[in-house]
Coordinates of C-alpha atoms in Angstrom, one line a residue:
M1 CA 92.7 69.2 85.5
I2 CA 90.2 69.8 82.6
K3 CA 88.0 71.5 85.5
N4 CA 91.0 73.6 86.4
L5 CA 91.7 74.7 82.9
Q6 CA 88.1 75.3 82.2
R7 CA 88.2 77.6 84.8
I8 CA 91.1 79.5 83.9
F9 CA 89.8 80.2 80.4
I10 CA 86.7 81.4 82.0
L11 CA 88.7 84.1 84.4
S12 CA 91.0 85.0 81.8
L13 CA 88.4 85.8 79.0
A14 CA 86.8 87.8 81.9
L15 CA 89.6 89.7 82.5
L16 CA 89.7 90.2 78.6
I17 CA 86.6 91.8 78.8
T18 CA 87.6 93.9 81.3
N19 CA 89.9 95.3 79.8
K20 CA 88.1 96.9 77.4
V21 CA 86.4 99.6 79.1
K22 CA 88.0 102.6 80.5
S23 CA 91.7 102.4 81.7
Q24 CA 90.9 104.5 84.6
Q25 CA 88.1 101.8 86.0
Q26 CA 90.0 98.7 88.3
E27 CA 90.0 95.5 87.1
G28 CA 88.5 92.6 88.5
L29 CA 85.6 90.1 90.1
T30 CA 82.7 91.5 91.9
V31 CA 80.8 88.9 94.3
Y32 CA 77.6 89.7 95.5
S33 CA 74.4 88.1 96.8
L34 CA 70.8 89.2 96.9
R35 CA 69.5 89.5 100.5
S36 CA 67.6 86.2 101.7
S37 CA 68.6 84.6 98.2
N38 CA 70.9 81.1 98.1
L39 CA 72.6 81.8 95.3
V40 CA 76.0 84.2 95.3
R41 CA 77.6 85.6 92.1
L42 CA 80.6 87.0 90.5
I43 CA 80.5 88.8 87.8
D44 CA 82.9 91.3 85.3
T45 CA 82.8 94.4 84.5
S46 CA 80.4 93.8 81.9
G47 CA 78.1 92.5 84.5
V48 CA 78.6 89.2 83.1
I49 CA 77.8 85.9 85.6
V50 CA 81.1 83.7 86.0
K51 CA 80.1 82.5 88.6
T52 CA 77.3 81.1 90.9
W53 CA 77.3 78.9 93.6
V54 CA 73.8 77.2 94.9
T55 CA 73.6 77.1 98.5
N56 CA 71.6 75.7 100.7
Q57 CA 70.7 79.3 102.9
P58 CA 69.5 82.4 103.1
T59 CA 72.4 85.1 102.3
R60 CA 71.8 87.5 105.7
Y61 CA 74.5 90.1 105.1
S62 CA 78.2 89.9 104.0
Q63 CA 80.2 87.3 101.7
Y64 CA 84.0 87.6 100.7
L65 CA 86.4 85.5 99.4
E66 CA 89.3 84.1 99.9
P67 CA 92.3 83.6 98.5
G68 CA 91.7 80.6 96.0
G69 CA 88.5 81.4 95.9
V70 CA 86.6 80.3 99.1
L71 CA 83.7 81.7 99.6
V72 CA 82.8 83.0 103.4
R73 CA 79.6 84.2 103.9
T74 CA 76.8 84.8 106.4
C75 CA 73.3 82.9 106.1
G76 CA 70.2 81.6 107.8
T77 CA 67.4 82.8 110.2
A78 CA 67.5 80.2 112.5
Y79 CA 67.6 82.3 115.0
T80 CA 65.0 82.5 118.8
I81 CA 66.1 85.5 120.2
P82 CA 64.1 88.2 121.1
G83 CA 64.2 91.6 119.1
A84 CA 66.2 90.6 116.4
H85 CA 66.7 92.7 113.6
G86 CA 67.5 92.1 110.2
G87 CA 71.3 91.8 110.6
M88 CA 71.3 89.1 112.0
F89 CA 71.8 85.1 111.0
S90 CA 72.5 81.8 112.7
H91 CA 74.9 80.6 110.0
V92 CA 79.0 81.3 109.0
Q93 CA 79.7 79.3 105.8
K94 CA 82.6 78.5 103.5
W95 CA 82.1 76.5 99.8
D96 CA 85.3 76.6 97.9
Y97 CA 84.6 77.6 94.5
A98 CA 83.5 73.8 93.2
G99 CA 80.5 74.9 95.3
N100 CA 81.2 72.4 98.4
L101 CA 80.0 73.2 101.5
I102 CA 83.4 72.9 103.4
W103 CA 82.3 75.0 107.1
N104 CA 79.1 75.4 108.6
W105 CA 79.4 76.8 111.9
Q106 CA 75.9 77.6 113.3
Y107 CA 75.9 80.0 116.9
S108 CA 72.2 80.8 117.6
T109 CA 70.0 80.3 120.4
S110 CA 67.7 82.2 122.9
T111 CA 70.5 84.6 124.3
Y112 CA 73.2 85.5 121.4
C113 CA 73.3 85.7 118.3
V114 CA 75.5 86.4 115.8
H115 CA 74.8 89.2 113.0
H116 CA 75.8 91.8 110.7
D117 CA 79.7 91.8 109.4
I118 CA 82.4 89.4 109.4
A119 CA 86.1 89.3 108.8
I120 CA 88.7 87.0 107.3
M121 CA 91.8 86.3 109.2
P122 CA 95.5 85.7 107.6
N123 CA 95.4 82.0 109.7
G124 CA 91.6 81.0 107.7
N125 CA 90.4 82.2 111.0
V126 CA 87.0 84.4 110.7
L127 CA 86.3 87.2 113.4
V128 CA 82.2 87.5 113.9
M129 CA 79.7 89.8 116.4
V130 CA 77.8 88.5 118.5
A131 CA 74.2 89.9 120.1
E132 CA 74.2 89.0 123.5
V133 CA 71.1 89.1 126.3
K134 CA 71.2 91.4 129.1
T135 CA 67.8 91.5 131.4
P136 CA 66.5 94.4 133.1
M137 CA 68.5 93.9 136.1
Q138 CA 72.0 93.3 134.5
F139 CA 71.7 97.1 132.7
A140 CA 70.7 98.9 135.7
A141 CA 73.6 96.9 138.0
A142 CA 75.9 98.2 135.2
G143 CA 74.7 101.7 135.6
G144 CA 72.1 101.8 133.0
T145 CA 68.8 104.1 134.0
L146 CA 66.6 103.6 130.7
T147 CA 63.4 101.6 131.6
G148 CA 61.5 99.6 129.6
P149 CA 62.4 97.2 128.1
A150 CA 62.2 93.8 128.3
Y151 CA 66.1 93.5 127.4
F152 CA 68.9 95.2 126.6
Y153 CA 72.2 93.3 124.0
N154 CA 74.9 93.2 125.0
E155 CA 77.9 93.2 122.4
K156 CA 81.2 90.5 121.5
V157 CA 83.6 90.0 119.1
M158 CA 84.6 86.6 119.0
E159 CA 87.6 84.5 116.2
V160 CA 85.7 81.3 115.3
Q161 CA 88.8 78.6 114.3
P162 CA 87.7 76.1 112.0
T163 CA 88.1 73.0 113.4
G164 CA 85.6 70.5 111.3
L165 CA 82.6 70.4 108.9
T166 CA 80.2 72.2 111.4
T167 CA 82.6 72.7 114.5
G168 CA 84.8 76.1 115.7
N169 CA 86.9 77.2 118.3
I170 CA 86.6 80.1 120.0
V171 CA 89.7 81.0 120.4
W172 CA 89.7 84.2 121.3
Q173 CA 86.8 86.8 122.6
W174 CA 86.2 90.7 123.2
D175 CA 83.2 91.4 125.5
M176 CA 81.5 95.2 125.4
W177 CA 80.3 95.1 129.2
D178 CA 83.7 94.9 130.2
H179 CA 84.6 98.2 129.2
L180 CA 81.4 100.0 130.1
V181 CA 81.3 103.8 132.2
Q182 CA 79.0 105.7 133.3
N183 CA 78.9 108.7 136.0
V184 CA 74.6 108.6 137.8
N185 CA 75.5 105.5 140.1
P186 CA 78.4 106.1 142.8
L187 CA 78.8 102.4 144.0
G188 CA 78.6 100.9 140.8
A189 CA 82.1 99.0 139.7
N190 CA 82.2 100.8 136.7
Y191 CA 81.5 104.1 138.0
Q192 CA 84.1 107.6 137.3
P193 CA 82.5 111.3 138.0
S194 CA 84.0 112.2 134.1
I195 CA 83.4 110.4 131.4
V196 CA 85.2 113.0 129.1
D197 CA 88.2 111.7 131.1
H198 CA 87.8 108.1 129.6
P199 CA 87.5 108.2 125.7
E200 CA 88.7 104.5 125.9
L201 CA 85.2 103.6 127.9
L202 CA 81.5 103.4 126.5
N203 CA 78.6 105.6 128.0
I204 CA 75.8 102.9 128.6
N205 CA 73.5 105.6 128.9
F206 CA 74.5 107.4 125.3
N207 CA 71.1 107.6 122.9
V208 CA 70.7 104.4 124.9
Q209 CA 67.8 101.4 123.5
Y210 CA 67.6 97.7 123.9
D211 CA 69.8 97.7 121.1
L212 CA 72.4 99.2 123.1
M213 CA 75.2 99.9 120.1
H214 CA 73.7 98.0 117.0
M215 CA 77.4 97.8 115.4
N216 CA 77.3 96.7 111.8
G217 CA 80.7 96.4 110.2
I218 CA 84.1 94.7 111.7
D219 CA 87.7 94.2 109.6
Y220 CA 90.9 93.2 111.1
N221 CA 94.6 95.0 110.2
P222 CA 97.2 92.2 110.4
V223 CA 99.8 95.4 110.5
L224 CA 98.3 96.5 113.3
D225 CA 96.5 93.2 115.3
Q226 CA 93.5 95.7 115.8
I227 CA 90.3 95.1 114.9
A228 CA 87.7 97.8 113.9
L229 CA 84.2 98.2 114.6
S230 CA 80.9 100.3 113.5
S231 CA 78.1 100.9 115.5
R232 CA 74.7 102.9 113.7
Y233 CA 73.2 104.0 117.2
K234 CA 76.4 105.7 118.6
D235 CA 77.3 107.4 115.0
E236 CA 80.7 105.9 116.0
I237 CA 83.8 103.7 114.2
Y238 CA 86.0 101.9 116.7
I239 CA 89.8 100.4 117.1
I240 CA 90.3 97.8 119.9
D241 CA 93.6 95.7 120.5
H242 CA 93.4 91.9 119.2
S243 CA 97.0 91.4 120.4
T244 CA 95.4 90.3 123.9
S245 CA 94.6 87.4 125.4
T246 CA 91.2 86.2 125.9
A247 CA 91.5 87.6 129.7
E248 CA 93.3 91.0 129.4
A249 CA 90.5 91.9 126.0
A250 CA 88.9 91.6 129.4
T251 CA 90.7 93.9 131.6
H252 CA 92.2 97.7 131.1
S253 CA 95.7 96.3 130.1
G254 CA 97.4 94.5 127.8
G255 CA 98.3 93.3 124.8
N256 CA 100.6 95.4 122.5
S257 CA 98.8 99.1 123.3
G258 CA 99.0 98.1 126.9
K259 CA 95.3 99.3 126.6
G260 CA 93.4 95.1 127.2
G261 CA 90.3 95.8 125.4
D262 CA 89.6 99.2 126.1
F263 CA 89.0 101.7 122.7
L264 CA 92.0 102.5 121.3
Y265 CA 90.3 105.2 119.0
R266 CA 86.9 106.4 118.5
W267 CA 85.7 108.8 116.1
G268 CA 82.9 110.5 114.3
N269 CA 80.6 111.5 117.5
P270 CA 82.5 113.0 120.3
A271 CA 79.1 113.6 122.5
A272 CA 79.6 110.1 122.7
Y273 CA 81.9 110.0 125.3
Q274 CA 80.8 114.3 126.4
A275 CA 83.8 115.4 124.1
V276 CA 82.7 118.9 122.7
G277 CA 83.0 118.6 118.5
P278 CA 81.1 118.2 115.6
K279 CA 79.7 114.9 114.7
I280 CA 80.7 113.5 111.8
L281 CA 79.2 110.2 111.2
D282 CA 75.3 109.9 111.0
A283 CA 74.1 105.7 110.6
P284 CA 77.6 104.5 110.1
H285 CA 78.5 101.1 108.2
D286 CA 81.1 99.3 107.6
S287 CA 84.1 100.3 109.8
H288 CA 86.9 99.5 107.9
W289 CA 91.0 100.2 106.8
V290 CA 92.2 100.9 103.1
P291 CA 94.2 97.6 102.7
E292 CA 97.6 97.7 101.5
G293 CA 98.9 98.1 97.9
S294 CA 96.2 100.4 97.7
V295 CA 96.1 104.0 97.5
D296 CA 95.8 105.7 101.1
A297 CA 96.7 102.1 102.7
G298 CA 95.6 102.5 106.0
Y299 CA 93.1 105.2 106.2
F300 CA 90.5 104.3 108.3
V301 CA 86.9 104.5 106.8
G302 CA 83.1 104.4 107.5
L303 CA 80.3 104.4 104.9
N304 CA 78.2 107.5 106.5
I305 CA 75.3 106.6 105.5
S306 CA 73.0 110.1 106.1
G307 CA 76.1 112.2 106.2
V308 CA 75.8 115.1 103.8
T309 CA 72.7 117.3 104.0
T310 CA 72.8 120.4 101.9
P311 CA 72.6 120.8 99.4
S312 CA 70.7 117.6 98.2
A313 CA 70.7 114.3 101.0
R314 CA 73.3 112.3 100.4
T315 CA 75.6 109.0 101.7
C316 CA 79.0 109.8 101.3
V317 CA 82.3 107.7 102.2
D318 CA 84.6 108.9 105.3
K319 CA 88.2 108.5 105.6
V320 CA 90.6 109.3 108.4
L321 CA 93.5 109.9 108.4
T322 CA 93.8 109.0 112.5
P323 CA 96.8 110.2 114.7
R324 CA 98.7 106.8 115.3
T325 CA 101.5 106.2 116.8
N326 CA 102.8 102.5 117.2
Y327 CA 99.4 100.5 118.4
N328 CA 97.5 103.7 120.9
Y329 CA 96.2 106.7 119.2
T330 CA 97.2 110.1 120.7
I331 CA 93.8 112.8 122.3
S332 CA 94.5 115.4 124.5
P333 CA 93.0 115.4 128.2
G334 CA 89.4 116.1 128.1
A335 CA 89.4 116.7 124.1
A336 CA 88.1 114.3 121.6
F337 CA 90.3 112.7 119.2
T338 CA 91.1 113.8 115.7
P339 CA 90.7 114.9 113.2
S340 CA 87.6 117.3 113.9
N341 CA 86.3 116.7 109.8
A342 CA 86.8 113.5 107.7
S343 CA 90.3 113.7 106.0
K344 CA 88.9 112.6 102.5
R345 CA 85.2 112.8 101.3
Y346 CA 83.5 110.6 98.4
M347 CA 79.9 111.6 98.1
S348 CA 77.6 108.8 96.3
P349 CA 75.0 109.3 94.1
V350 CA 72.0 108.4 96.3
Q351 CA 70.8 108.6 100.0
I352 CA 70.3 104.9 101.3
A353 CA 68.4 104.2 104.7
G354 CA 71.5 101.4 106.1
Y355 CA 73.4 98.2 104.8
S356 CA 75.3 98.4 102.3
N357 CA 79.0 99.0 102.2
S358 CA 82.4 100.6 100.1
Q359 CA 85.5 99.4 99.3
Q360 CA 88.6 101.4 98.3
L361 CA 90.3 100.1 94.8
K362 CA 93.8 99.8 94.3
N363 CA 93.7 102.6 91.9
G364 CA 92.5 104.6 94.0
N365 CA 88.3 104.7 93.5
Q366 CA 85.8 103.3 95.1
M367 CA 83.3 100.5 94.6
M368 CA 79.7 101.7 96.2
C369 CA 76.8 98.9 97.0
F370 CA 73.8 99.9 98.4
T371 CA 70.9 98.8 98.7
T372 CA 68.9 100.1 95.8
G373 CA 70.6 97.5 94.2
N374 CA 72.9 99.5 92.5
I375 CA 76.6 98.7 92.4
W376 CA 79.2 101.8 91.7
E377 CA 82.7 102.5 91.3
V378 CA 82.9 105.8 91.7
D379 CA 86.3 107.7 91.1
T380 CA 88.1 110.6 93.1
A381 CA 86.3 113.1 91.5
G382 CA 83.3 111.2 91.6
T383 CA 82.1 110.4 88.7
I384 CA 80.7 107.2 88.5
I385 CA 82.8 105.5 86.3
W386 CA 80.9 101.7 86.3
S387 CA 78.1 100.3 87.3
T388 CA 75.7 97.9 87.6
Y389 CA 72.3 97.0 88.8
V390 CA 71.7 93.5 90.3
G391 CA 68.0 94.3 91.2
P392 CA 65.2 93.0 91.7
G393 CA 66.3 93.1 95.7
F394 CA 69.6 94.7 97.0
S395 CA 72.9 92.9 97.7
P396 CA 73.9 94.7 101.7
Q397 CA 77.7 94.3 100.1
A398 CA 79.7 93.8 97.7
H399 CA 83.6 93.2 96.8
R400 CA 86.1 93.0 94.1
Y401 CA 88.7 90.5 93.4
S402 CA 91.1 89.9 90.8
A403 CA 90.7 86.9 88.9
C404 CA 94.4 85.7 89.8
Y405 CA 93.6 86.0 93.3
I406 CA 90.7 84.3 93.0
N407 CA 92.1 81.4 90.6
N408 CA 95.5 81.1 92.4
Q409 CA 96.6 78.5 95.0
P410 CA 96.6 81.0 98.3
L411 CA 99.9 81.3 100.0
P412 CA 100.7 79.6 103.6
Q413 CA 100.8 82.6 106.6
P414 CA 104.4 82.9 107.1
I415 CA 105.8 82.4 110.4
V416 CA 108.8 84.4 111.4
Y417 CA 111.7 82.9 113.8
N418 CA 114.7 84.2 115.1
S419 CA 117.8 82.2 113.8
G420 CA 121.0 83.4 115.6
G421 CA 119.8 86.7 116.4
L422 CA 118.4 86.4 112.7
L423 CA 114.8 87.0 111.9
T424 CA 113.2 84.6 109.3
T425 CA 111.5 82.7 107.3
T426 CA 111.0 79.2 105.3
T427 CA 107.8 80.7 103.5
V428 CA 109.1 81.2 99.9
A429 CA 107.5 84.8 98.0
S430 CA 108.5 86.7 95.4
E431 CA 108.2 90.0 97.8
Y432 CA 108.8 90.6 101.1
Q433 CA 108.4 93.7 103.3
W434 CA 108.9 93.8 107.0
Y435 CA 107.3 96.4 109.9
L436 CA 108.1 97.7 113.0
N437 CA 105.7 98.2 115.3
G438 CA 103.1 98.6 113.1
N439 CA 105.1 100.7 110.3
L440 CA 106.8 99.9 107.6
L441 CA 110.2 99.9 107.3
F442 CA 110.8 101.3 103.8
G443 CA 113.4 99.4 101.8
V444 CA 113.9 95.8 104.0
T445 CA 112.5 93.8 101.8
S446 CA 114.8 90.6 102.3
P447 CA 113.4 87.5 104.5
M448 CA 116.0 88.0 106.8
I449 CA 116.5 91.4 109.0
L450 CA 118.9 91.7 112.1
P451 CA 117.2 93.9 113.9
N452 CA 118.1 96.7 116.0
Q453 CA 115.5 97.7 118.5
S454 CA 113.6 96.0 120.4
G455 CA 110.1 96.0 119.1
I456 CA 107.0 93.2 116.9
Y457 CA 108.0 92.9 113.7
V458 CA 105.3 91.8 111.1
L459 CA 106.7 90.1 107.7
R460 CA 104.2 90.7 104.7
I461 CA 104.4 88.1 101.5
T462 CA 103.4 88.4 98.4
D463 CA 102.8 85.5 95.8
P464 CA 105.1 85.2 92.2
N465 CA 101.7 86.8 90.4
T466 CA 101.5 90.0 92.7
C467 CA 98.0 89.4 93.7
E468 CA 98.4 88.6 97.1
Y469 CA 99.2 89.7 100.2
Q470 CA 99.5 87.0 103.0
F471 CA 100.9 88.5 106.4
S472 CA 102.8 86.4 109.7
P473 CA 101.6 86.9 113.1
G474 CA 103.9 89.8 115.0
Y475 CA 106.8 88.5 117.0
K476 CA 108.1 90.2 119.7
Y477 CA 111.6 90.4 119.9
T478 CA 113.8 92.3 122.6
Y479 CA 117.1 94.1 121.3
I480 CA 120.2 93.0 123.6
P481 CA 123.0 95.9 123.0
P482 CA 126.5 94.7 122.4
Q483 CA 127.8 94.4 126.1
P484 CA 130.3 96.4 127.6
V485 CA 133.7 95.7 127.5
G486 CA 135.0 93.4 130.1
I487 CA 137.3 90.6 131.2
N488 CA 136.8 87.9 128.6
D489 CA 134.3 89.2 126.7
H490 CA 135.8 89.8 123.5
T491 CA 133.7 92.6 122.2
A492 CA 136.1 95.2 121.7
E493 CA 137.7 92.7 119.3
L494 CA 134.6 91.3 117.2
N495 CA 133.8 95.3 117.0
T496 CA 137.5 94.9 114.9
L497 CA 135.8 92.6 112.3
Q498 CA 136.3 93.9 108.8
L499 CA 134.8 91.1 105.8
Y500 CA 136.6 92.3 102.3
P501 CA 136.1 92.2 99.8
N502 CA 132.5 93.3 100.3
P503 CA 131.0 92.8 97.7
N504 CA 132.4 89.9 96.8
T505 CA 133.7 87.2 93.8
G506 CA 134.5 84.4 95.3
L507 CA 137.1 84.4 98.5
L508 CA 136.4 86.0 101.7
N509 CA 138.7 87.1 104.3
I510 CA 138.2 87.6 107.8
T511 CA 140.4 89.7 110.5
M512 CA 140.1 90.8 114.0
E513 CA 142.3 92.3 115.9
N514 CA 143.7 90.2 119.1
L515 CA 141.6 87.6 118.5
S516 CA 142.3 83.9 117.2
Q517 CA 139.5 81.5 118.9
Y518 CA 135.9 82.0 116.7
S519 CA 133.4 80.4 115.0
V520 CA 132.3 81.4 111.5
E521 CA 128.6 80.6 110.2
I522 CA 127.0 82.3 106.7
F523 CA 123.4 82.4 106.0
N524 CA 121.7 82.8 102.9
I525 CA 118.6 84.8 102.8
G526 CA 116.1 82.5 104.1
G527 CA 118.1 82.0 106.9
E528 CA 119.4 78.4 105.9
R529 CA 122.8 78.2 106.9
I530 CA 125.3 77.1 104.3
Y531 CA 129.0 76.8 106.7
N532 CA 130.3 77.3 109.5
G533 CA 134.2 76.6 110.7
E534 CA 136.3 77.1 113.8
N535 CA 139.1 80.1 113.1
I536 CA 139.1 80.3 109.7
K537 CA 140.6 83.4 107.8
Q538 CA 139.5 83.1 104.4
I539 CA 136.0 81.1 102.8
D540 CA 135.6 79.9 99.3
L541 CA 132.5 81.6 98.3
S542 CA 132.7 80.3 94.8
N543 CA 130.1 77.7 94.9
F544 CA 127.2 79.8 96.2
S545 CA 124.8 81.5 94.3
D546 CA 124.9 85.3 93.7
G547 CA 123.4 87.3 96.1
L548 CA 123.2 88.5 100.2
Y549 CA 124.2 86.7 103.0
F550 CA 124.8 86.7 106.8
C551 CA 128.1 86.5 107.9
K552 CA 128.1 85.9 112.0
I553 CA 131.0 85.4 114.2
T554 CA 131.0 83.6 118.0
A555 CA 133.7 84.5 120.5
E556 CA 132.4 82.7 123.3
K557 CA 129.2 84.4 124.9
N558 CA 129.5 87.2 121.9
S559 CA 128.5 87.9 118.2
I560 CA 128.5 90.1 115.6
T561 CA 126.7 89.5 112.4
K562 CA 127.5 91.3 109.0
K563 CA 126.2 91.4 105.7
I564 CA 127.6 90.2 102.5
T565 CA 127.0 90.5 99.2
L566 CA 128.3 87.7 96.7
I567 CA 129.2 88.9 92.6
K568 CA 130.9 86.7 90.7

């Protein structure tokens, strides 16, 4: 208890210091770690070190915080894969706020290795990128024409479920090798005469080298159930579907998008699929979405390492408003994905060579962490409003979090279930927001909804201190419209239902034409049934609390549900 009070005091003091800085600066605490250092630090916006994790393995690329202050990091150099580059590592770890190692998962051999970035999922699982060695014979069999390298790197994405201190189950996988295309070997299974007609596939012979893609950034979108990836060597950022099974991810169909593991969207370099259009990205890193609750939420982002050349070379952050309709992205046949230029661009003070990341803060500012050893916060006009130097050396990535995000107990992931045609959850939260097919349902903010169309429903909940969002898995709902009037189906009678007065002060009257045999159920906003009866004409609600309720009337196989507002 005393340790928790000390922790709360330290984080609260950090916030008091933060509030003295410019009003347009985003408050919070920033986590970073120097590359090859065993130390991970949490600092406030005055540069004061609030917390240090002393770990047992050197940092390689990224570190994040889960709600509740759990550190998730990439680390270790115990890999034996040939031609290893600086983004590779051997372990993914989780450390609690007290400094205890709670997960230490290794995935590296002489034929595969985890590398660069990771993404934390709402269920606590971790998405990792894996480089897998392919032989020259395998490369040639896939239609590759480059000769000379002794090996090639394929890319995989895996979802890992922690199961013990050093163990994890791979519960989902995507393999780039299943989504290649080439137009040089007509006998190949992946042969297509036209590359531009297949932007959903990767041209194995474009800008090819032994490390085919050099992926370096990954993100997960819980509303869309999609994954973002970035490729330094293809100069592109991508979106793939995560809602598939592993088997579907190896094909070109299945999942919410209906396209299996194919690219749903790609942007930055149309020449990569032989389309016409300007090259925008140059050595991109850190692909991700602007998260919900932030300015420009839903924009697709890439750190454009060499994106600006005049009047001076500088790195920039490019935001893209994608042409999304539900779970797919529109493209004209034979053309490039839109837009043809970044929707919004934010200039950095310098140009860098690699690593590094950006974060879009809630107030619209950008935080940039660069290999110069600097971490900057830049406003929408490009003005540096906060900076710190963490060198000598550099942190490949840095991320800012609110003190309450770190300090509060994490929300459980909500689960949506169907209760008599009503979608609801048992998870208690301060705020609720529903989405349908990846789109926010404006004004649909109760823990229970009565859907009137089929689709994938996702529920977002907010903790009591409004520091954290948590998202449910998608729930696939099939809407069954009322059946046509027929013998004994009672549809016509149910459609005459009247509940009055509504809003109600205590006594609810029920009337229907020509229907005497029916059941009545009342549900509260949490989905709990609080009343049931038979053939009732009036219900006394005076013992219930004010609020929103649902009345369900059932006659044989048909039913109808209506909302009631109780105000006593």
